[in-house]
Amino acid sequence: MGKVKCECGHVNPRGTILCESCGRALTEEAKKENLVDMRYEGSARRSQTYNKTIIDKVWNFFSSVKVGIWIIVLILVAASFGTILPQEFYIPSNIPAETYYEDVYGTFGKFYYMIGFHDLYNSVWFIALIAALGVSLVIASLDRVIPLYRALKTQRVDRHESFMKKQRLFAEQKASLQASDLEKVREELKKKRYKIREENGALLAEKNRFTRWGPYVNHVGLIIFLFGAMLRSVQGMYIDELLWIREGETLQIPGTDGEYYVKNDGFTLENYKQGEDLEVFNEAIDRVGTVAKNYQTDAILYRDENNDLPGAEPELTEVLHDDIQVNQPMKFESFAVYQTSYRQDEMKAMHFALTNKETGEEFGEVVVDLFNQQETYDLGNGYKVELLGYYPDFDGFTKEGEPTSRSPLPNKPAFLFNMISPEKPDGEVSFVEIQNTMEPLGETMYKMKFKNLETRDVSALTIRKDLTLPILGIGGIIFMIGVIQGSYWNHRRIWIREKDGHIYIAGHTNKNWHGLKREIHAVLDGTAIPEPEDRQKD
Amino acid sequence: MDKKKKRLYMRTAILAILAGLVVYTLYTNLTRESRGNLEAGDQAPDFVLTDLDGEQHRLSDYEGKGVFLNFWGTWCEPCKKEMPYMEKLAKEYEGQVEVLAVNVGESNFQVKNFAEQYGLTFPIAIDKGKEVQETYGINPLPTTFMILPDGTIDQIVTAGLTEEQIRALFESVKPSS
């Protein structure tokens, strides 16, 4: 069954280098060496032992630290490529990525886009690399922590002298242990918080074994972190949406399945002003002109109580008022609404006066809301204006003479008015666009005189929800615990044994040999036990 | 159990779990773009909209008839072109295939004006809150969903249509009796 039986009688798993129990070298190479390799206590790394089925082969591939390091290097190199040019996410959204990269960055940009580096972090191969790292972490850790745990658990107190002889710190003397010396050593060790076990006249003092688990705790944290990152792609766990909302508008909040609405009750952009604000700002104001002090959307949050069907008239109940400022989001449930961007002075309404061209007399003002027009505007006394057509983004006329609009946005509004007056009860037709009036059906007596423009700001809000944050946080904390656990303590062991009229003493630590030497020196001070010497001089 | 066998099972199980997680991650990432988008064969999501005459139209009320669900805007040229054909065929197929035109959220004035100009008699609703558009994932205009009498989507067409094309679409969703 592939077991290796040691001379001491302990049965070790195949592939074991040093007997788990007594420490005798079990392989020819280990027997020849002057100092034993104490990595993983000379235990059998499982991956090295079975290599028959495809499962074992896959397992062994990921178990290799060398493979793991290669994966990390590949990820680092790959991730760095994504930073050469901006990712697709950051380029202007009104330009297609196909053309953007070539237009802006030339041939290099074209290839960059063709290879797929413009969306590198979401590409299959990059995610696959990260996944490979996760798999490597799990398997490589399992393959090492289990044998190490076994070896440290089954280690005997009276290690074979061949094991002790091959330790880095070792001394041997023809003498016998004095009970008083041992007593003193024991006391000193206890003071230094060693755990002492004694068997058959042999002593093993050990402390801080837990520090050996540090790297594995660290890996557990990393795996939890990766798992949290993976959850981001699960529906409902992570939402990142953008909402453009005009002042006065009430809109459904994307990502909330229609449950919540937000109203923009006003957008404010404040700049620092010389004289009003602290003097320290003066220099910057002089240098760049204007310095923004505050971007703010006064928001009202509503819940829709009639949210069964899309399109159903919402029944809104107010939930809360909040001033959304940069870094001061409005929070509700697990959502946060951030101030992201703005556009100032979008056209909202236009004021016209019905004016007699000859006398210049005005017969009332018409306010056309660019988002909600009326069919007729009654001005009284027989004066009335009918709206025949509205073209929010006027784009010229068709062959048939019909005005057209390029888009539904009021970028360049144009109107077809019918002006009714006591003199012209059937009305006169006037086509009005910004800074231009046409009279398509003949000259008119009246005109629509432009008076005023109402504008409003548009605010962009980012709606974000991230349920993976706590998981990422826990992963990060465990990661750090592992780092601390592995870094700030050393696993130290001291073996003392008398056999056939010889005193053997050996010491081992996973790091900071100097510290161990000092400790041993203090423990042995004033006893006849020889102080072990460091046989690996560097 | 044989220890070696046990180890093999253990390894297989762990690798299977890891592989499952990896495949799931890749799958969700690859389908993120198209997630939620409707396809032919899907159940058409129900909605309710009020038309220009103030009448409520609920999609599920049309069960048993074919539906020509058209999303449009007044500025959109191909929409303007196909409207007269829709009007003509809506009359021809009355009782078999219903036309429901959903404006993507313009003002009442604009939509009414448009309907009068083209003499449209089929129900026209304005999706003010853009909820229905969002549910149906509308991007280019016009987009037409052909819905079968049983409420499933037969076809999604994102282009302006000629009279013959609309006729063919009507034929494909009209009840078979």
Coordinates of C-alpha atoms in Angstrom, one line a residue, chain A:
Chain A
M1 CA 0.0 0.0 0.0
G2 CA 2.9 2.3 -0.5
K3 CA 3.5 3.0 3.2
V4 CA 7.0 3.5 4.6
K5 CA 7.7 2.0 7.9
C6 CA 10.5 3.6 9.9
E7 CA 12.9 1.8 12.0
C8 CA 11.2 3.3 15.0
G9 CA 8.0 1.5 14.1
H10 CA 6.0 4.5 12.8
V11 CA 4.3 4.0 9.5
N12 CA 4.6 7.0 7.3
P13 CA 2.7 7.9 4.1
R14 CA 4.7 7.2 0.9
G15 CA 6.9 10.1 -0.1
T16 CA 7.8 11.0 3.5
I17 CA 11.3 12.3 3.8
L18 CA 11.7 12.5 7.5
C19 CA 9.8 10.1 9.8
E20 CA 6.9 11.9 11.2
S21 CA 7.5 10.4 14.6
C22 CA 11.2 10.1 15.3
G23 CA 12.7 12.2 12.5
R24 CA 14.9 9.6 10.9
A25 CA 15.8 10.2 7.3
L26 CA 13.8 7.9 5.1
T27 CA 15.1 8.6 1.6
E28 CA 18.6 8.0 0.4
E29 CA 19.1 11.7 -0.4
A30 CA 18.0 12.8 3.0
K31 CA 20.3 10.3 4.6
K32 CA 23.3 11.8 2.8
E33 CA 22.6 15.4 3.6
N34 CA 24.4 17.2 6.4
L35 CA 21.4 19.3 7.3
V36 CA 17.9 18.1 6.8
D37 CA 15.4 20.2 4.9
M38 CA 12.8 21.1 7.4
R39 CA 10.3 22.6 5.0
Y40 CA 6.9 21.0 5.7
E41 CA 8.7 18.9 8.3
G42 CA 9.9 16.6 5.6
S43 CA 6.4 15.3 5.2
A44 CA 5.0 13.8 2.1
R45 CA 3.5 16.4 -0.1
R46 CA 0.6 14.5 -1.5
S47 CA 0.9 15.8 -5.0
Q48 CA 4.3 14.2 -5.3
T49 CA 3.1 10.8 -4.5
Y50 CA 0.1 9.9 -6.7
N51 CA 0.1 10.6 -10.4
K52 CA -2.0 8.2 -12.1
T53 CA -5.4 9.4 -13.1
I54 CA -6.3 12.6 -15.0
I55 CA -7.7 14.0 -11.7
D56 CA -4.3 13.5 -10.0
K57 CA -2.5 15.2 -12.9
V58 CA -4.8 18.2 -12.8
W59 CA -4.4 18.3 -9.0
N60 CA -0.7 18.1 -9.2
F61 CA -0.5 20.8 -11.8
F62 CA -2.3 23.3 -9.5
S63 CA -0.5 22.0 -6.4
S64 CA 2.8 23.3 -7.7
V65 CA 4.0 26.5 -6.2
K66 CA 6.0 27.1 -9.4
V67 CA 2.8 27.0 -11.4
G68 CA 1.1 29.3 -8.9
I69 CA 3.9 31.9 -9.2
W70 CA 3.7 31.7 -13.0
I71 CA 0.0 32.4 -12.8
I72 CA 0.6 35.4 -10.6
V73 CA 3.3 36.7 -13.0
L74 CA 0.9 36.2 -16.0
I75 CA -1.8 38.1 -14.1
L76 CA 0.5 41.0 -13.3
V77 CA 1.8 41.3 -16.9
A78 CA -1.7 40.9 -18.4
A79 CA -3.2 43.4 -16.0
S80 CA -0.5 45.9 -16.8
F81 CA -1.5 45.8 -20.5
G82 CA -5.0 47.0 -19.6
T83 CA -3.4 50.2 -18.2
I84 CA -1.7 51.3 -21.4
L85 CA -4.8 52.9 -22.9
P86 CA -8.1 53.7 -21.1
Q87 CA -10.5 50.9 -20.8
E88 CA -13.8 50.9 -22.8
F89 CA -15.6 51.8 -19.6
Y90 CA -13.8 55.2 -19.5
I91 CA -14.0 56.3 -23.1
P92 CA -16.8 58.7 -24.1
S93 CA -20.0 56.8 -24.4
N94 CA -21.2 58.5 -27.5
I95 CA -18.3 57.2 -29.6
P96 CA -18.3 53.6 -30.6
A97 CA -15.2 51.8 -29.3
E98 CA -14.5 50.3 -32.7
T99 CA -13.6 53.8 -34.1
Y100 CA -12.6 55.5 -30.9
Y101 CA -9.3 53.6 -30.3
E102 CA -8.2 53.9 -33.9
D103 CA -9.2 57.6 -34.2
V104 CA -7.5 58.6 -31.0
Y105 CA -4.5 56.3 -30.7
G106 CA -3.9 55.3 -34.4
T107 CA -2.7 51.9 -35.5
F108 CA -1.7 51.0 -32.0
G109 CA -5.2 51.8 -30.7
K110 CA -6.6 49.7 -33.5
F111 CA -4.6 46.6 -32.6
Y112 CA -5.3 47.3 -28.9
Y113 CA -9.0 47.1 -29.7
M114 CA -8.6 44.1 -32.0
I115 CA -6.8 42.1 -29.4
G116 CA -9.5 42.9 -26.9
F117 CA -7.4 44.9 -24.4
H118 CA -10.0 47.6 -24.4
D119 CA -12.1 45.4 -22.1
L120 CA -9.3 43.4 -20.6
Y121 CA -10.6 42.9 -17.1
N122 CA -13.9 41.4 -18.2
S123 CA -12.3 39.2 -20.9
V124 CA -12.7 35.4 -20.6
W125 CA -9.0 34.8 -20.5
F126 CA -8.3 37.3 -17.8
I127 CA -11.1 35.9 -15.6
A128 CA -9.8 32.4 -16.4
L129 CA -6.4 33.5 -15.1
I130 CA -7.8 34.8 -11.9
A131 CA -9.9 31.6 -11.5
A132 CA -6.7 29.6 -12.1
L133 CA -5.1 31.5 -9.3
G134 CA -8.0 30.7 -7.0
V135 CA -7.8 27.0 -7.8
S136 CA -4.1 27.0 -7.3
L137 CA -4.5 28.7 -3.9
V138 CA -7.0 26.1 -2.8
I139 CA -5.1 23.0 -4.0
A140 CA -1.6 24.1 -3.2
S141 CA -2.7 25.1 0.4
L142 CA -4.6 21.9 1.0
D143 CA -1.6 19.8 -0.2
R144 CA 0.7 21.5 2.2
V145 CA -1.3 22.3 5.3
I146 CA -2.7 18.8 5.8
P147 CA 0.7 16.9 5.8
L148 CA 2.3 19.7 7.8
Y149 CA -0.5 19.6 10.4
R150 CA -0.1 15.8 10.6
A151 CA 3.6 15.9 11.0
L152 CA 3.6 18.5 13.7
K153 CA 0.8 16.6 15.5
T154 CA 2.5 13.2 15.4
Q155 CA 6.0 14.4 16.2
R156 CA 7.7 12.5 19.0
V157 CA 9.5 14.0 21.9
D158 CA 12.5 11.7 21.7
R159 CA 13.6 12.3 18.2
H160 CA 16.2 10.0 16.8
E161 CA 19.8 11.4 17.3
S162 CA 20.3 11.3 13.5
F163 CA 17.5 13.8 13.1
M164 CA 18.9 16.0 15.8
K165 CA 22.4 15.8 14.3
K166 CA 21.1 17.2 11.1
Q167 CA 19.5 20.2 12.6
R168 CA 21.0 23.6 12.0
L169 CA 21.5 24.3 15.7
F170 CA 23.1 21.3 17.3
A171 CA 25.5 20.2 20.0
E172 CA 26.6 16.9 21.4
Q173 CA 28.6 16.1 24.5
K174 CA 29.8 13.1 26.3
A175 CA 28.0 13.6 29.6
S176 CA 24.7 12.9 31.3
L177 CA 21.9 15.2 32.1
Q178 CA 21.8 16.5 35.7
A179 CA 18.4 16.7 37.3
S180 CA 19.2 20.1 38.6
D181 CA 20.2 21.4 35.2
L182 CA 17.0 20.0 33.7
E183 CA 15.0 21.6 36.4
K184 CA 16.6 25.0 35.7
V185 CA 16.1 24.6 31.9
R186 CA 12.5 23.7 32.4
E187 CA 11.9 26.7 34.6
E188 CA 13.6 29.1 32.1
L189 CA 11.7 27.6 29.2
K190 CA 8.4 28.0 31.0
K191 CA 9.3 31.7 31.6
K192 CA 9.7 32.0 27.9
R193 CA 6.3 30.4 27.5
Y194 CA 7.5 27.2 25.8
K195 CA 5.3 24.2 26.0
I196 CA 7.4 21.3 27.5
R197 CA 6.8 17.6 26.8
E198 CA 9.1 14.9 28.3
E199 CA 9.3 11.3 27.4
N200 CA 12.0 8.6 28.0
G201 CA 14.4 11.2 29.3
A202 CA 14.0 13.4 26.3
L203 CA 12.6 16.9 26.4
L204 CA 10.8 18.9 23.6
A205 CA 10.1 22.5 24.1
E206 CA 7.9 24.2 21.6
K207 CA 6.2 27.5 21.2
N208 CA 4.1 29.4 18.7
R209 CA 3.2 26.5 16.5
F210 CA 0.1 28.5 15.3
T211 CA 2.3 30.9 13.4
R212 CA 2.9 28.0 10.9
W213 CA -0.8 28.3 9.8
G214 CA -0.4 32.0 8.9
P215 CA 0.2 31.5 5.2
Y216 CA -2.9 29.2 5.0
V217 CA -5.1 31.6 6.9
N218 CA -3.9 34.2 4.5
H219 CA -4.8 32.0 1.6
V220 CA -8.3 31.4 3.0
G221 CA -8.8 35.2 3.2
L222 CA -7.6 35.6 -0.4
I223 CA -10.0 32.9 -1.6
I224 CA -12.9 34.5 0.3
F225 CA -11.9 37.8 -1.4
L226 CA -11.9 36.2 -4.8
F227 CA -15.2 34.6 -4.1
G228 CA -16.7 38.0 -3.2
A229 CA -15.3 39.4 -6.4
M230 CA -16.9 36.6 -8.3
L231 CA -20.3 37.3 -6.7
R232 CA -20.3 40.7 -8.3
S233 CA -21.3 39.1 -11.6
V234 CA -24.3 37.4 -9.9
Q235 CA -27.5 39.2 -10.6
G236 CA -28.7 41.5 -7.8
M237 CA -25.4 41.5 -5.9
Y238 CA -23.9 44.5 -7.7
I239 CA -25.6 47.4 -9.4
D240 CA -23.9 50.4 -11.0
E241 CA -26.2 52.6 -13.0
L242 CA -26.3 56.1 -14.3
L243 CA -29.3 58.4 -14.3
W244 CA -29.6 61.8 -16.0
I245 CA -32.3 63.7 -14.3
R246 CA -33.5 67.3 -15.1
E247 CA -34.5 69.7 -12.5
G248 CA -38.1 69.1 -11.6
E249 CA -38.2 65.6 -13.1
T250 CA -39.3 62.5 -11.2
L251 CA -37.8 59.4 -12.6
Q252 CA -37.7 55.7 -11.8
I253 CA -34.4 54.7 -10.2
P254 CA -32.7 52.1 -12.4
G255 CA -31.7 48.9 -10.7
T256 CA -34.6 49.0 -8.2
D257 CA -37.0 47.1 -10.4
G258 CA -39.3 50.2 -10.5
E259 CA -39.8 50.3 -6.8
Y260 CA -38.1 53.6 -6.2
Y261 CA -38.4 57.0 -7.9
V262 CA -36.3 60.1 -7.4
K263 CA -37.1 63.7 -7.9
N264 CA -34.5 66.3 -8.8
D265 CA -35.6 69.3 -6.7
G266 CA -32.8 71.5 -7.9
F267 CA -29.2 71.3 -8.9
T268 CA -26.6 73.7 -7.5
L269 CA -23.0 74.4 -8.6
E270 CA -21.2 76.7 -6.2
N271 CA -17.7 78.1 -6.8
Y272 CA -15.3 79.5 -4.4
K273 CA -15.5 83.3 -4.3
Q274 CA -12.7 85.7 -3.5
G275 CA -13.5 87.7 -0.4
E276 CA -16.2 85.3 0.8
D277 CA -14.2 82.2 1.3
L278 CA -11.0 81.6 3.2
E279 CA -8.0 83.5 1.9
V280 CA -6.1 80.3 1.2
F281 CA -8.3 79.8 -1.9
N282 CA -7.4 83.1 -3.4
E283 CA -4.2 81.9 -5.0
A284 CA -6.0 79.0 -6.7
I285 CA -8.8 81.2 -7.8
D286 CA -6.4 83.7 -9.3
R287 CA -4.6 80.9 -11.1
V288 CA -7.5 79.0 -12.7
G289 CA -10.4 81.4 -12.5
T290 CA -13.1 79.3 -11.0
V291 CA -12.8 76.6 -8.5
A292 CA -15.9 74.4 -7.8
K293 CA -16.9 74.3 -4.2
N294 CA -20.0 72.2 -4.3
Y295 CA -22.1 70.1 -6.7
Q296 CA -25.4 69.3 -5.2
T297 CA -28.7 67.7 -6.2
D298 CA -31.6 68.2 -3.8
A299 CA -33.3 64.9 -4.1
I300 CA -36.6 63.5 -2.9
L301 CA -36.9 59.7 -2.8
Y302 CA -40.3 58.0 -3.4
R303 CA -41.5 54.5 -3.2
D304 CA -44.0 53.3 -5.8
E305 CA -46.9 51.5 -4.1
N306 CA -48.3 50.4 -7.5
N307 CA -45.4 48.6 -9.0
D308 CA -47.0 45.4 -10.2
L309 CA -46.9 46.1 -13.9
P310 CA -44.5 48.2 -16.0
G311 CA -46.3 51.2 -17.3
A312 CA -48.8 51.3 -14.5
E313 CA -49.4 54.8 -13.1
P314 CA -47.0 55.1 -10.1
E315 CA -48.4 55.9 -6.7
L316 CA -45.6 57.6 -5.0
T317 CA -45.1 58.0 -1.3
E318 CA -42.3 60.1 -0.1
V319 CA -39.5 58.3 1.7
L320 CA -36.9 60.9 2.3
H321 CA -35.3 64.2 1.4
D322 CA -31.6 64.4 1.0
D323 CA -29.0 66.7 -0.5
I324 CA -26.7 64.6 -2.6
Q325 CA -23.2 66.0 -2.8
V326 CA -20.0 64.6 -4.0
N327 CA -19.0 61.8 -1.6
Q328 CA -22.2 62.4 0.4
P329 CA -24.6 59.9 -1.3
M330 CA -28.3 59.5 -0.5
K331 CA -28.6 56.1 1.1
F332 CA -31.7 53.8 1.2
E333 CA -31.9 50.0 1.6
S334 CA -28.6 48.8 0.2
F335 CA -28.5 51.5 -2.4
A336 CA -26.4 54.7 -2.5
V337 CA -27.0 57.5 -5.0
Y338 CA -24.0 59.6 -5.8
Q339 CA -23.6 63.0 -7.5
T340 CA -21.6 62.1 -10.6
S341 CA -21.9 64.8 -13.3
Y342 CA -24.1 67.6 -14.5
R343 CA -25.0 69.7 -17.5
Q344 CA -26.0 73.3 -17.1
D345 CA -28.7 75.3 -18.8
E346 CA -30.7 72.9 -20.9
M347 CA -33.6 74.6 -22.5
K348 CA -36.8 74.2 -20.7
A349 CA -39.4 76.7 -21.9
M350 CA -39.5 79.6 -24.4
H351 CA -41.5 82.8 -24.0
F352 CA -42.9 84.5 -27.0
A353 CA -45.0 87.6 -27.3
L354 CA -47.7 87.9 -30.0
T355 CA -46.6 91.2 -31.5
N356 CA -48.1 93.4 -34.2
K357 CA -45.2 93.8 -36.6
E358 CA -46.1 97.3 -37.6
T359 CA -47.0 98.9 -34.3
G360 CA -44.8 96.7 -32.2
E361 CA -47.7 96.3 -29.8
E362 CA -47.7 93.1 -27.8
F363 CA -50.9 91.1 -27.0
G364 CA -49.8 88.7 -24.4
E365 CA -47.1 86.2 -23.8
V366 CA -47.0 82.5 -24.7
V367 CA -44.9 80.2 -22.7
V368 CA -44.1 77.0 -24.6
D369 CA -42.9 74.2 -22.3
L370 CA -40.5 72.3 -24.5
F371 CA -41.4 69.1 -22.7
N372 CA -45.1 69.5 -22.5
Q373 CA -46.7 71.7 -25.1
Q374 CA -50.3 73.0 -25.3
E375 CA -52.4 72.9 -28.5
T376 CA -53.7 76.4 -28.0
Y377 CA -52.6 79.4 -25.9
D378 CA -55.5 81.7 -25.4
L379 CA -54.5 85.3 -24.8
G380 CA -58.0 86.8 -24.5
N381 CA -59.6 89.6 -26.4
G382 CA -59.7 87.5 -29.5
Y383 CA -56.0 86.8 -29.5
K384 CA -55.0 83.1 -29.5
V385 CA -52.0 81.2 -30.6
E386 CA -52.3 77.6 -31.9
L387 CA -49.3 75.3 -32.0
L388 CA -49.4 73.4 -35.2
G389 CA -46.1 71.7 -34.9
Y390 CA -43.1 71.3 -32.6
Y391 CA -39.7 70.1 -33.7
P392 CA -37.3 69.8 -30.7
D393 CA -34.1 69.3 -32.6
F394 CA -34.9 71.0 -35.9
D395 CA -33.1 69.5 -38.8
G396 CA -34.4 71.3 -42.0
F397 CA -37.3 70.4 -44.2
T398 CA -38.1 67.3 -46.3
K399 CA -38.7 67.5 -50.0
E400 CA -42.4 67.9 -49.3
G401 CA -41.6 70.9 -47.1
E402 CA -42.2 69.1 -43.9
P403 CA -40.0 70.2 -40.9
T404 CA -38.1 67.4 -39.3
S405 CA -36.4 66.8 -36.0
R406 CA -33.1 65.0 -35.6
S407 CA -33.8 63.8 -32.0
P408 CA -36.4 64.1 -29.3
L409 CA -34.0 66.4 -27.3
P410 CA -34.7 70.1 -27.3
N411 CA -31.4 71.1 -28.7
K412 CA -32.7 73.4 -31.4
P413 CA -36.4 73.9 -31.0
A414 CA -38.6 75.1 -33.8
F415 CA -42.3 75.8 -33.8
L416 CA -45.1 76.1 -36.3
F417 CA -47.6 78.7 -34.9
N418 CA -51.0 79.8 -36.1
M419 CA -51.6 83.3 -34.8
I420 CA -55.2 84.3 -34.4
S421 CA -56.2 87.9 -33.9
P422 CA -59.4 89.9 -34.4
E423 CA -58.1 91.1 -37.7
K424 CA -57.1 87.6 -38.9
P425 CA -59.7 85.2 -37.2
D426 CA -58.5 82.3 -39.4
G427 CA -55.0 82.9 -38.3
E428 CA -51.6 83.4 -39.9
V429 CA -48.9 80.8 -40.0
S430 CA -45.4 81.5 -38.8
F431 CA -42.5 79.1 -38.5
V432 CA -40.2 80.1 -35.7
E433 CA -36.8 78.7 -34.8
I434 CA -34.0 80.3 -32.8
Q435 CA -33.1 83.7 -34.4
N436 CA -35.1 83.0 -37.5
T437 CA -38.7 83.3 -38.5
M438 CA -40.3 82.1 -41.7
E439 CA -43.7 82.9 -43.1
P440 CA -44.4 79.8 -45.3
L441 CA -48.0 80.9 -46.3
G442 CA -47.4 84.5 -47.1
E443 CA -46.5 87.6 -45.1
T444 CA -48.2 88.0 -41.8
M445 CA -49.4 90.9 -39.8
Y446 CA -48.3 89.5 -36.5
K447 CA -45.2 87.7 -35.3
M448 CA -44.1 85.7 -32.4
K449 CA -41.4 87.8 -30.8
F450 CA -38.9 85.8 -28.7
K451 CA -38.9 87.2 -25.2
N452 CA -37.2 84.8 -22.9
L453 CA -35.7 81.4 -22.4
E454 CA -36.1 79.3 -19.3
T455 CA -33.3 76.9 -18.7
R456 CA -32.6 74.2 -16.1
D457 CA -29.7 72.0 -15.1
V458 CA -29.5 68.3 -15.6
S459 CA -27.8 66.2 -12.9
A460 CA -26.2 62.8 -13.4
L461 CA -26.6 60.4 -10.5
T462 CA -24.8 57.1 -10.1
I463 CA -26.9 54.4 -8.4
R464 CA -24.8 51.8 -6.7
K465 CA -25.4 48.8 -4.7
D466 CA -22.7 46.3 -3.7
L467 CA -23.6 43.4 -1.5
T468 CA -20.2 41.9 -2.0
L469 CA -18.4 44.5 0.1
P470 CA -18.9 42.7 3.5
I471 CA -17.5 39.5 1.9
L472 CA -14.5 41.4 0.5
G473 CA -14.0 43.0 3.9
I474 CA -14.1 39.7 5.7
G475 CA -11.7 38.3 3.2
G476 CA -9.4 41.2 3.6
I477 CA -9.4 41.0 7.4
I478 CA -8.7 37.2 7.4
F479 CA -5.9 37.9 4.8
M480 CA -4.3 40.4 7.2
I481 CA -4.8 38.1 10.2
G482 CA -2.9 35.5 8.3
V483 CA -0.1 37.9 7.4
I484 CA 0.2 39.0 11.1
Q485 CA 0.0 35.4 12.4
G486 CA 2.8 34.3 10.1
S487 CA 5.0 37.4 10.4
Y488 CA 5.1 38.4 14.1
W489 CA 5.8 35.1 15.7
N490 CA 8.3 32.3 15.1
H491 CA 7.7 28.6 15.6
R492 CA 10.6 27.5 17.8
R493 CA 11.5 24.1 19.0
I494 CA 14.3 22.8 21.2
W495 CA 15.1 19.2 21.6
I496 CA 17.3 17.9 24.5
R497 CA 18.0 14.3 24.9
E498 CA 20.4 11.9 26.6
K499 CA 21.3 8.7 25.0
D500 CA 24.1 6.2 25.5
G501 CA 26.0 8.6 27.7
H502 CA 25.7 11.5 25.3
I503 CA 23.8 14.7 25.6
Y504 CA 22.2 15.9 22.3
I505 CA 20.7 19.3 21.9
A506 CA 19.1 20.7 18.8
G507 CA 17.0 23.7 17.9
H508 CA 14.8 24.7 15.0
T509 CA 12.8 27.8 14.1
N510 CA 11.0 28.8 10.9
K511 CA 12.7 32.1 11.0
N512 CA 14.8 34.5 13.1
W513 CA 17.5 32.1 14.1
H514 CA 19.3 34.8 16.0
G515 CA 16.3 35.1 18.3
L516 CA 16.3 31.3 18.9
K517 CA 20.0 31.3 19.6
R518 CA 19.7 34.0 22.2
E519 CA 16.8 32.3 23.8
I520 CA 18.7 29.0 24.0
H521 CA 21.7 30.8 25.4
A522 CA 19.6 32.3 28.2
V523 CA 18.0 28.9 28.9
L524 CA 21.2 27.0 29.2
D525 CA 23.1 29.6 31.1
G526 CA 24.6 28.2 34.2
T527 CA 24.0 24.5 33.3
A528 CA 26.4 21.9 32.0
I529 CA 24.4 21.3 28.9
P530 CA 26.4 22.4 25.8
E531 CA 25.2 25.3 23.8
P532 CA 24.3 24.3 20.2
E533 CA 26.2 26.0 17.5
D534 CA 24.9 27.3 14.2
R535 CA 26.2 25.1 11.5
Q536 CA 25.0 27.1 8.6
K537 CA 27.3 30.1 8.7
D538 CA 26.5 32.8 6.2

